[in-house]
PDB file of C-alpha atoms and ligand atoms in Angstrom:
ATOM      1  CA  UNK W 446       0.114  -0.127  -0.132  1.00 82.00           C
ATOM      2  CA  UNK W 447       1.373   3.444  -0.835  1.00 95.00           C
ATOM      3  CA  UNK W 448       0.645   6.755   1.340  1.00 97.00           C
ATOM      4  CA  UNK W 449      -1.768   7.800  -0.850  1.00 98.00           C
ATOM      5  CA  UNK W 450      -3.599   4.713  -0.674  1.00 98.00           C
ATOM      6  CA  UNK W 451      -3.487   4.653   3.221  1.00 98.00           C
ATOM      7  CA  UNK W 452      -4.213   8.276   2.833  1.00 98.00           C
ATOM      8  CA  UNK W 453      -7.354   7.717   0.887  1.00 98.00           C
ATOM      9  CA  UNK W 454      -8.534   4.998   3.363  1.00 98.00           C
ATOM     10  CA  UNK W 455      -8.015   7.101   6.452  1.00 98.00           C
ATOM     11  CA  UNK W 456     -10.032   9.890   4.522  1.00 98.00           C
ATOM     12  CA  UNK W 457     -12.728   7.494   4.162  1.00 98.00           C
ATOM     13  CA  UNK W 458     -12.919   6.030   7.349  1.00 98.00           C
ATOM     14  CA  UNK W 459     -13.024   9.692   8.715  1.00 98.00           C
ATOM     15  CA  UNK W 460     -15.769  10.482   6.557  1.00 98.00           C
ATOM     16  CA  UNK W 461     -18.069   7.425   7.433  1.00 98.00           C
ATOM     17  CA  UNK W 462     -17.066   8.631  11.193  1.00 98.00           C
ATOM     18  CA  UNK W 463     -18.190  11.613  10.436  1.00 98.00           C
ATOM     19  CA  UNK W 464     -21.721  10.696   8.764  1.00 98.00           C
ATOM     20  CA  UNK W 465     -22.656   8.264  11.936  1.00 98.00           C
ATOM     21  CA  UNK W 466     -22.778  11.475  14.296  1.00 98.00           C
ATOM     22  CA  UNK W 467     -23.806  13.834  11.791  1.00 98.00           C
ATOM     23  CA  UNK W 468     -20.902  16.014  11.768  1.00 98.00           C
ATOM     24  CA  UNK W 469     -19.325  17.677   8.599  1.00 98.00           C
ATOM     25  CA  UNK W 470     -16.051  16.040   7.757  1.00 96.00           C
ATOM     26  CA  UNK W 471     -14.317  19.698   7.484  1.00 97.00           C
ATOM     27  CA  UNK W 472     -14.850  19.863  10.951  1.00 98.00           C
ATOM     28  CA  UNK W 473     -12.263  16.962  11.417  1.00 98.00           C
ATOM     29  CA  UNK W 474      -8.557  17.668  10.554  1.00 98.00           C
ATOM     30  CA  UNK W 475      -6.134  15.152   9.698  1.00 98.00           C
ATOM     31  CA  UNK W 476      -2.526  15.364  11.457  1.00 99.00           C
ATOM     32  CA  UNK W 477      -0.316  12.944   9.891  1.00 98.00           C
ATOM     33  CA  UNK W 478       2.180  12.283  12.482  1.00 98.00           C
ATOM     34  CA  UNK W 479       5.499  12.037  10.373  1.00 98.00           C
ATOM     35  CA  UNK W 480       7.885  11.404  13.756  1.00 97.00           C
ATOM     36  CA  UNK W 481      10.566   9.102  12.825  1.00 97.00           C
ATOM     37  CA  UNK W 482      10.052   9.249   8.881  1.00 97.00           C
ATOM     38  CA  UNK W 483      12.274  11.518   6.888  1.00 96.00           C
ATOM     39  CA  UNK W 484      11.387  14.201   4.652  1.00 96.00           C
ATOM     40  CA  UNK W 485      10.944  12.545   1.510  1.00 96.00           C
ATOM     41  CA  UNK W 486       8.295  10.223   2.892  1.00 97.00           C
ATOM     42  CA  UNK W 487       6.719  13.776   4.119  1.00 98.00           C
ATOM     43  CA  UNK W 488       6.944  15.136   0.713  1.00 97.00           C
ATOM     44  CA  UNK W 489       5.112  11.723  -0.807  1.00 97.00           C
ATOM     45  CA  UNK W 490       2.230  12.557   1.597  1.00 98.00           C
ATOM     46  CA  UNK W 491       2.278  16.090   0.666  1.00 98.00           C
ATOM     47  CA  UNK W 492       2.143  15.152  -2.960  1.00 97.00           C
ATOM     48  CA  UNK W 493      -1.027  13.164  -2.162  1.00 98.00           C
ATOM     49  CA  UNK W 494      -2.574  15.989  -0.657  1.00 98.00           C
ATOM     50  CA  UNK W 495      -1.529  15.963   3.104  1.00 98.00           C
ATOM     51  CA  UNK W 496      -0.872  19.486   4.484  1.00 98.00           C
ATOM     52  CA  UNK W 497      -0.832  19.288   8.157  1.00 98.00           C
ATOM     53  CA  UNK W 498       1.813  17.380   9.951  1.00 98.00           C
ATOM     54  CA  UNK W 499       2.608  16.448  13.417  1.00 98.00           C
ATOM     55  CA  UNK W 500       5.718  15.968  14.956  1.00 98.00           C
ATOM     56  CA  UNK W 501       6.832  15.189  18.662  1.00 97.00           C
ATOM     57  CA  UNK W 502      10.514  16.486  18.888  1.00 98.00           C
ATOM     58  CA  UNK W 503      11.721  20.238  17.982  1.00 98.00           C
ATOM     59  CA  UNK W 504      15.412  19.009  16.802  1.00 97.00           C
ATOM     60  CA  UNK W 505      13.748  16.502  14.572  1.00 97.00           C
ATOM     61  CA  UNK W 506      10.711  18.852  13.139  1.00 98.00           C
ATOM     62  CA  UNK W 507      13.438  21.544  12.495  1.00 98.00           C
ATOM     63  CA  UNK W 508      15.055  19.508   9.611  1.00 96.00           C
ATOM     64  CA  UNK W 509      12.168  18.464   7.892  1.00 97.00           C
ATOM     65  CA  UNK W 510      10.671  21.793   7.823  1.00 98.00           C
ATOM     66  CA  UNK W 511      13.461  23.838   6.593  1.00 97.00           C
ATOM     67  CA  UNK W 512      13.663  20.837   3.874  1.00 97.00           C
ATOM     68  CA  UNK W 513      10.145  21.151   3.132  1.00 97.00           C
ATOM     69  CA  UNK W 514       9.598  25.128   3.310  1.00 96.00           C
ATOM     70  CA  UNK W 515       7.770  26.966   0.667  1.00 95.00           C
ATOM     71  CA  UNK W 516       5.384  23.964   0.211  1.00 95.00           C
ATOM     72  CA  UNK W 517       2.522  25.228   2.176  1.00 96.00           C
ATOM     73  CA  UNK W 518       2.967  22.734   4.892  1.00 98.00           C
ATOM     74  CA  UNK W 519       1.541  23.386   8.315  1.00 98.00           C
ATOM     75  CA  UNK W 520       3.211  21.685  11.617  1.00 98.00           C
ATOM     76  CA  UNK W 521       1.845  20.707  14.757  1.00 98.00           C
ATOM     77  CA  UNK W 522       4.313  19.916  17.945  1.00 98.00           C
ATOM     78  CA  UNK W 523       2.529  17.361  19.638  1.00 98.00           C
ATOM     79  CA  UNK W 524       5.282  16.061  21.431  1.00 97.00           C
ATOM     80  CA  UNK W 525       6.382  17.522  25.220  1.00 96.00           C
ATOM     81  CA  UNK W 526       8.215  20.748  25.052  1.00 97.00           C
ATOM     82  CA  UNK W 527      11.391  21.558  27.139  1.00 95.00           C
ATOM     83  CA  UNK W 528      12.065  25.179  28.004  1.00 94.00           C
ATOM     84  CA  UNK W 529      15.295  25.099  26.362  1.00 96.00           C
ATOM     85  CA  UNK W 530      13.743  24.207  23.074  1.00 97.00           C
ATOM     86  CA  UNK W 531      10.767  26.891  23.271  1.00 98.00           C
ATOM     87  CA  UNK W 532      12.336  29.469  20.969  1.00 98.00           C
ATOM     88  CA  UNK W 533      12.685  26.915  18.266  1.00 98.00           C
ATOM     89  CA  UNK W 534       9.212  25.694  18.843  1.00 98.00           C
ATOM     90  CA  UNK W 535       7.770  28.859  18.745  1.00 98.00           C
ATOM     91  CA  UNK W 536       9.787  29.969  15.293  1.00 98.00           C
ATOM     92  CA  UNK W 537       9.009  26.682  13.502  1.00 98.00           C
ATOM     93  CA  UNK W 538       5.451  25.315  14.477  1.00 98.00           C
ATOM     94  CA  UNK W 539       2.188  26.917  13.488  1.00 98.00           C
ATOM     95  CA  UNK W 540       0.496  25.119  16.711  1.00 98.00           C
ATOM     96  CA  UNK W 541       1.900  24.167  20.046  1.00 98.00           C
ATOM     97  CA  UNK W 542      -0.755  21.068  21.078  1.00 98.00           C
ATOM     98  CA  UNK W 543       1.414  20.269  24.555  1.00 98.00           C
ATOM     99  CA  UNK W 544       1.167  23.290  26.799  1.00 98.00           C
ATOM    100  CA  UNK W 545       0.744  21.715  30.016  1.00 97.00           C
ATOM    101  CA  UNK W 546       1.868  24.406  32.663  1.00 97.00           C
ATOM    102  CA  UNK W 547       1.657  28.366  33.179  1.00 98.00           C
ATOM    103  CA  UNK W 548       5.730  28.191  33.444  1.00 98.00           C
ATOM    104  CA  UNK W 549       5.894  26.557  29.881  1.00 98.00           C
ATOM    105  CA  UNK W 550       2.921  29.172  28.414  1.00 98.00           C
ATOM    106  CA  UNK W 551       4.372  32.222  29.782  1.00 98.00           C
ATOM    107  CA  UNK W 552       7.758  31.173  28.378  1.00 98.00           C
ATOM    108  CA  UNK W 553       6.122  30.773  25.039  1.00 98.00           C
ATOM    109  CA  UNK W 554       4.293  34.027  25.055  1.00 98.00           C
ATOM    110  CA  UNK W 555       7.698  35.822  25.813  1.00 98.00           C
ATOM    111  CA  UNK W 556       9.263  34.058  23.115  1.00 98.00           C
ATOM    112  CA  UNK W 557       6.226  34.922  21.049  1.00 98.00           C
ATOM    113  CA  UNK W 558       6.410  38.700  21.751  1.00 98.00           C
ATOM    114  CA  UNK W 559      10.101  38.640  20.749  1.00 98.00           C
ATOM    115  CA  UNK W 560       9.481  37.320  17.245  1.00 96.00           C
ATOM    116  CA  UNK W 561       6.441  39.459  16.789  1.00 97.00           C
ATOM    117  CA  UNK W 562       4.075  36.424  16.566  1.00 97.00           C
ATOM    118  CA  UNK W 563       0.675  35.433  18.350  1.00 98.00           C
ATOM    119  CA  UNK W 564       1.136  31.594  19.089  1.00 98.00           C
ATOM    120  CA  UNK W 565      -1.318  29.220  18.581  1.00 98.00           C
ATOM    121  CA  UNK W 566      -1.742  26.405  21.126  1.00 98.00           C
ATOM    122  CA  UNK W 567      -3.684  23.605  22.653  1.00 98.00           C
ATOM    123  CA  UNK W 568      -3.565  22.440  26.409  1.00 98.00           C
ATOM    124  CA  UNK W 569      -2.951  19.097  26.709  1.00 98.00           C
ATOM    125  CA  UNK W 570      -5.016  17.285  29.128  1.00 97.00           C
ATOM    126  CA  UNK W 571      -3.934  14.238  31.575  1.00 95.00           C
ATOM    127  CA  UNK W 572      -6.646  11.720  31.752  1.00 95.00           C
ATOM    128  CA  UNK W 573      -6.752   8.603  33.748  1.00 88.00           C
ATOM    129  CA  UNK W 574      -4.236   7.280  36.085  1.00 71.00           C
ATOM    130  CA  UNK W 575      -1.910   5.151  33.464  1.00 60.00           C
ATOM    131  CA  UNK W 576      -1.507   8.077  30.924  1.00 52.00           C
ATOM    132  CA  UNK W 577       1.584   9.919  30.095  1.00 60.00           C
ATOM    133  CA  UNK W 578       3.259  11.923  33.181  1.00 77.00           C
ATOM    134  CA  UNK W 579       2.866  14.924  31.019  1.00 90.00           C
ATOM    135  CA  UNK W 580      -0.638  17.109  30.695  1.00 96.00           C
ATOM    136  CA  UNK W 581      -2.735  19.150  33.351  1.00 96.00           C
ATOM    137  CA  UNK W 582      -4.472  17.517  35.622  1.00 95.00           C
ATOM    138  CA  UNK W 583      -8.457  18.043  34.983  1.00 96.00           C
ATOM    139  CA  UNK W 584      -9.040  19.380  38.319  1.00 96.00           C
ATOM    140  CA  UNK W 585      -6.562  22.450  37.533  1.00 97.00           C
ATOM    141  CA  UNK W 586      -7.430  22.984  34.053  1.00 98.00           C
ATOM    142  CA  UNK W 587      -9.967  25.868  34.612  1.00 98.00           C
ATOM    143  CA  UNK W 588      -7.438  27.994  36.328  1.00 98.00           C
ATOM    144  CA  UNK W 589      -4.785  27.447  34.101  1.00 98.00           C
ATOM    145  CA  UNK W 590      -7.067  28.498  31.162  1.00 98.00           C
ATOM    146  CA  UNK W 591      -7.558  31.717  32.966  1.00 98.00           C
ATOM    147  CA  UNK W 592      -4.269  32.501  33.453  1.00 98.00           C
ATOM    148  CA  UNK W 593      -3.547  31.386  29.523  1.00 98.00           C
ATOM    149  CA  UNK W 594      -5.896  34.024  28.325  1.00 98.00           C
ATOM    150  CA  UNK W 595      -4.393  36.860  30.179  1.00 98.00           C
ATOM    151  CA  UNK W 596      -1.101  36.119  27.902  1.00 98.00           C
ATOM    152  CA  UNK W 597      -1.376  38.779  25.345  1.00 98.00           C
ATOM    153  CA  UNK W 598       0.997  36.823  22.549  1.00 98.00           C
ATOM    154  CA  UNK W 599      -1.177  33.344  22.937  1.00 98.00           C
ATOM    155  CA  UNK W 600      -4.026  31.946  21.059  1.00 98.00           C
ATOM    156  CA  UNK W 601      -5.647  29.358  23.285  1.00 98.00           C
ATOM    157  CA  UNK W 602      -7.399  27.200  20.547  1.00 98.00           C
ATOM    158  CA  UNK W 603      -8.384  24.172  22.483  1.00 98.00           C
ATOM    159  CA  UNK W 604      -7.416  21.012  24.437  1.00 98.00           C
ATOM    160  CA  UNK W 605      -5.414  17.782  23.599  1.00 98.00           C
ATOM    161  CA  UNK W 606      -4.879  14.632  25.053  1.00 97.00           C
ATOM    162  CA  UNK W 607      -3.210  10.957  25.069  1.00 94.00           C
ATOM    163  CA  UNK W 608      -5.098   8.868  26.824  1.00 93.00           C
ATOM    164  CA  UNK W 609      -4.149   5.751  28.715  1.00 90.00           C
ATOM    165  CA  UNK W 610      -3.488   2.664  26.584  1.00 88.00           C
ATOM    166  CA  UNK W 611      -6.616   0.947  27.190  1.00 90.00           C
ATOM    167  CA  UNK W 612      -7.734  -0.353  23.599  1.00 89.00           C
ATOM    168  CA  UNK W 613     -10.102   1.205  21.180  1.00 87.00           C
ATOM    169  CA  UNK W 614     -13.216   0.353  22.915  1.00 90.00           C
ATOM    170  CA  UNK W 615     -12.522   1.276  26.577  1.00 95.00           C
ATOM    171  CA  UNK W 616     -10.863   4.645  25.409  1.00 96.00           C
ATOM    172  CA  UNK W 617     -13.775   6.171  24.248  1.00 97.00           C
ATOM    173  CA  UNK W 618     -14.786   7.408  28.012  1.00 97.00           C
ATOM    174  CA  UNK W 619     -11.841   9.847  27.876  1.00 97.00           C
ATOM    175  CA  UNK W 620     -12.577  11.251  24.618  1.00 98.00           C
ATOM    176  CA  UNK W 621     -15.863  12.132  26.111  1.00 98.00           C
ATOM    177  CA  UNK W 622     -14.427  13.570  29.242  1.00 98.00           C
ATOM    178  CA  UNK W 623     -11.968  15.664  27.290  1.00 98.00           C
ATOM    179  CA  UNK W 624     -15.042  17.044  25.132  1.00 98.00           C
ATOM    180  CA  UNK W 625     -17.064  17.532  28.133  1.00 98.00           C
ATOM    181  CA  UNK W 626     -13.958  19.534  29.645  1.00 98.00           C
ATOM    182  CA  UNK W 627     -14.416  21.923  26.694  1.00 98.00           C
ATOM    183  CA  UNK W 628     -17.680  22.229  26.693  1.00 98.00           C
ATOM    184  CA  UNK W 629     -17.906  22.997  30.401  1.00 98.00           C
ATOM    185  CA  UNK W 630     -15.495  25.880  29.797  1.00 98.00           C
ATOM    186  CA  UNK W 631     -17.300  27.113  26.726  1.00 98.00           C
ATOM    187  CA  UNK W 632     -20.766  27.120  28.748  1.00 98.00           C
ATOM    188  CA  UNK W 633     -18.709  29.148  31.608  1.00 98.00           C
ATOM    189  CA  UNK W 634     -16.306  31.445  29.039  1.00 98.00           C
ATOM    190  CA  UNK W 635     -18.730  32.296  26.205  1.00 98.00           C
ATOM    191  CA  UNK W 636     -15.727  35.304  25.613  1.00 97.00           C
ATOM    192  CA  UNK W 637     -12.909  32.505  25.108  1.00 98.00           C
ATOM    193  CA  UNK W 638     -14.458  29.843  23.298  1.00 98.00           C
ATOM    194  CA  UNK W 639     -12.302  26.694  22.778  1.00 98.00           C
ATOM    195  CA  UNK W 640     -13.109  25.142  19.412  1.00 98.00           C
ATOM    196  CA  UNK W 641     -10.442  22.276  18.993  1.00 98.00           C
ATOM    197  CA  UNK W 642     -10.274  18.737  20.439  1.00 99.00           C
ATOM    198  CA  UNK W 643      -6.893  17.333  19.743  1.00 98.00           C
ATOM    199  CA  UNK W 644      -7.724  13.118  20.361  1.00 98.00           C
ATOM    200  CA  UNK W 645      -7.592   9.698  18.429  1.00 98.00           C
ATOM    201  CA  UNK W 646      -4.637   8.138  17.070  1.00 98.00           C
ATOM    202  CA  UNK W 647      -4.533   5.348  14.311  1.00 98.00           C
ATOM    203  CA  UNK W 648      -6.307   2.798  16.471  1.00 96.00           C
ATOM    204  CA  UNK W 649      -8.947   4.742  17.826  1.00 97.00           C
ATOM    205  CA  UNK W 650      -9.600   7.890  15.673  1.00 98.00           C
ATOM    206  CA  UNK W 651     -13.200   7.160  14.302  1.00 98.00           C
ATOM    207  CA  UNK W 652     -14.470   7.007  18.135  1.00 97.00           C
ATOM    208  CA  UNK W 653     -12.536  10.073  18.700  1.00 98.00           C
ATOM    209  CA  UNK W 654     -14.304  11.776  15.944  1.00 98.00           C
ATOM    210  CA  UNK W 655     -17.681  10.402  17.057  1.00 98.00           C
ATOM    211  CA  UNK W 656     -16.788  12.104  20.334  1.00 98.00           C
ATOM    212  CA  UNK W 657     -16.048  15.183  18.658  1.00 98.00           C
ATOM    213  CA  UNK W 658     -12.438  15.375  17.717  1.00 98.00           C
ATOM    214  CA  UNK W 659     -11.695  18.137  15.317  1.00 98.00           C
ATOM    215  CA  UNK W 660      -8.222  16.710  15.067  1.00 99.00           C
ATOM    216  CA  UNK W 661      -6.931  13.514  15.011  1.00 98.00           C
ATOM    217  CA  UNK W 662      -3.397  12.496  15.244  1.00 98.00           C
ATOM    218  CA  UNK W 663      -2.389   9.672  12.677  1.00 98.00           C
ATOM    219  CA  UNK W 664       0.979   8.483  12.481  1.00 98.00           C
ATOM    220  CA  UNK W 665       0.973   4.320  11.767  1.00 98.00           C
ATOM    221  CA  UNK W 666      -2.031   3.928   9.780  1.00 98.00           C
ATOM    222  CA  UNK W 667      -0.608   6.535   7.081  1.00 98.00           C
ATOM    223  CA  UNK W 668       3.094   5.583   6.989  1.00 98.00           C
ATOM    224  CA  UNK W 669       3.309   2.133   8.726  1.00 96.00           C
ATOM    225  CA  UNK W 670       5.117   1.184  11.731  1.00 95.00           C
ATOM    226  CA  UNK W 671       7.997   3.399  13.064  1.00 93.00           C
ATOM    227  CA  UNK W 672      11.193   1.987  13.339  1.00 78.00           C
ATOM    228  CA  UNK W 673      12.359   3.954  16.563  1.00 65.00           C
TER     229      UNK W 673
HETATM  230  C1  PLP P 766       3.095   8.978  17.751  1.00 88.19           C
HETATM  231  C2  PLP P 766       1.877   9.993  18.059  1.00 88.19           C
HETATM  232  C3  PLP P 766       0.857   9.538  17.554  1.00 88.19           C
HETATM  233  C4  PLP P 766       0.479   8.603  16.514  1.00 88.19           C
HETATM  234  O1  PLP P 766       0.346   7.382  16.650  1.00 88.19           O
HETATM  235  P1  PLP P 766      -0.195   6.419  15.720  1.00 88.19           P
HETATM  236  O2  PLP P 766      -0.362   5.402  17.185  1.00 88.19           O
HETATM  237  O3  PLP P 766       1.248   5.890  15.106  1.00 88.19           O
HETATM  238  O4  PLP P 766      -1.134   6.634  15.087  1.00 88.19           O
HETATM  239  C5  PLP P 766      -0.504  10.534  17.880  1.00 88.19           C
HETATM  240  N1  PLP P 766      -0.266  11.350  19.065  1.00 88.19           N
HETATM  241  C6  PLP P 766       1.210  11.561  19.627  1.00 88.19           C
HETATM  242  C7  PLP P 766       1.030  12.395  20.810  1.00 88.19           C
HETATM  243  C8  PLP P 766       1.921  10.941  18.939  1.00 88.19           C
HETATM  244  O5  PLP P 766       3.247  11.036  20.017  1.00 88.19           O
END
């Protein structure tokens, strides 16, 4: 199977999931997770019509973004961000999906101000006990969001989660929980609406879409198994 074939299959499944819950397929964007794959593979996906890519390491992404500059591609940072990589991340990425502390957000805000950019971001939320150690606890989400909206050089667009690895059926309540957290915030803060929900990967993106995902992050199903 070529990347173009994989892409069209994923697009079909994405559209079918949208139809099941009467959503417009234009309300869901596919983030092609190209981590560990070289820029010529990214280029192949781009030729097949994919324009949005996700990377989890700033340094690795930097080389690819430079190599593919001028092709109209968009890049999301989906991995955790270390403070010493923040400047590069602000320069390179269109969206940082992994903001999970006020300290990190303040740093990104300062750097965005220095480079004259208004930085789009998502807040990563930690759901369930087994989840990665990254992400803000749901109990602290509202207070973090309140502080983030005070920072002038940030565009807070929504929430992201990497749920515990419990399988494609049992994961669904976590997707629902992220949507409920966003909807709860939006009900209480109609002036500061969060639109995006980044959730769902290769194994479970259809149920994520059924639960409201606006960004699905898909690597393996598109590019094949990663070596590293
Ligand atoms: C690697 C990665 C993905 C993609 O996972 P697949 O199972 O290969 O689709 C999605 N989100 C994040 C944060 C990742 O690091």
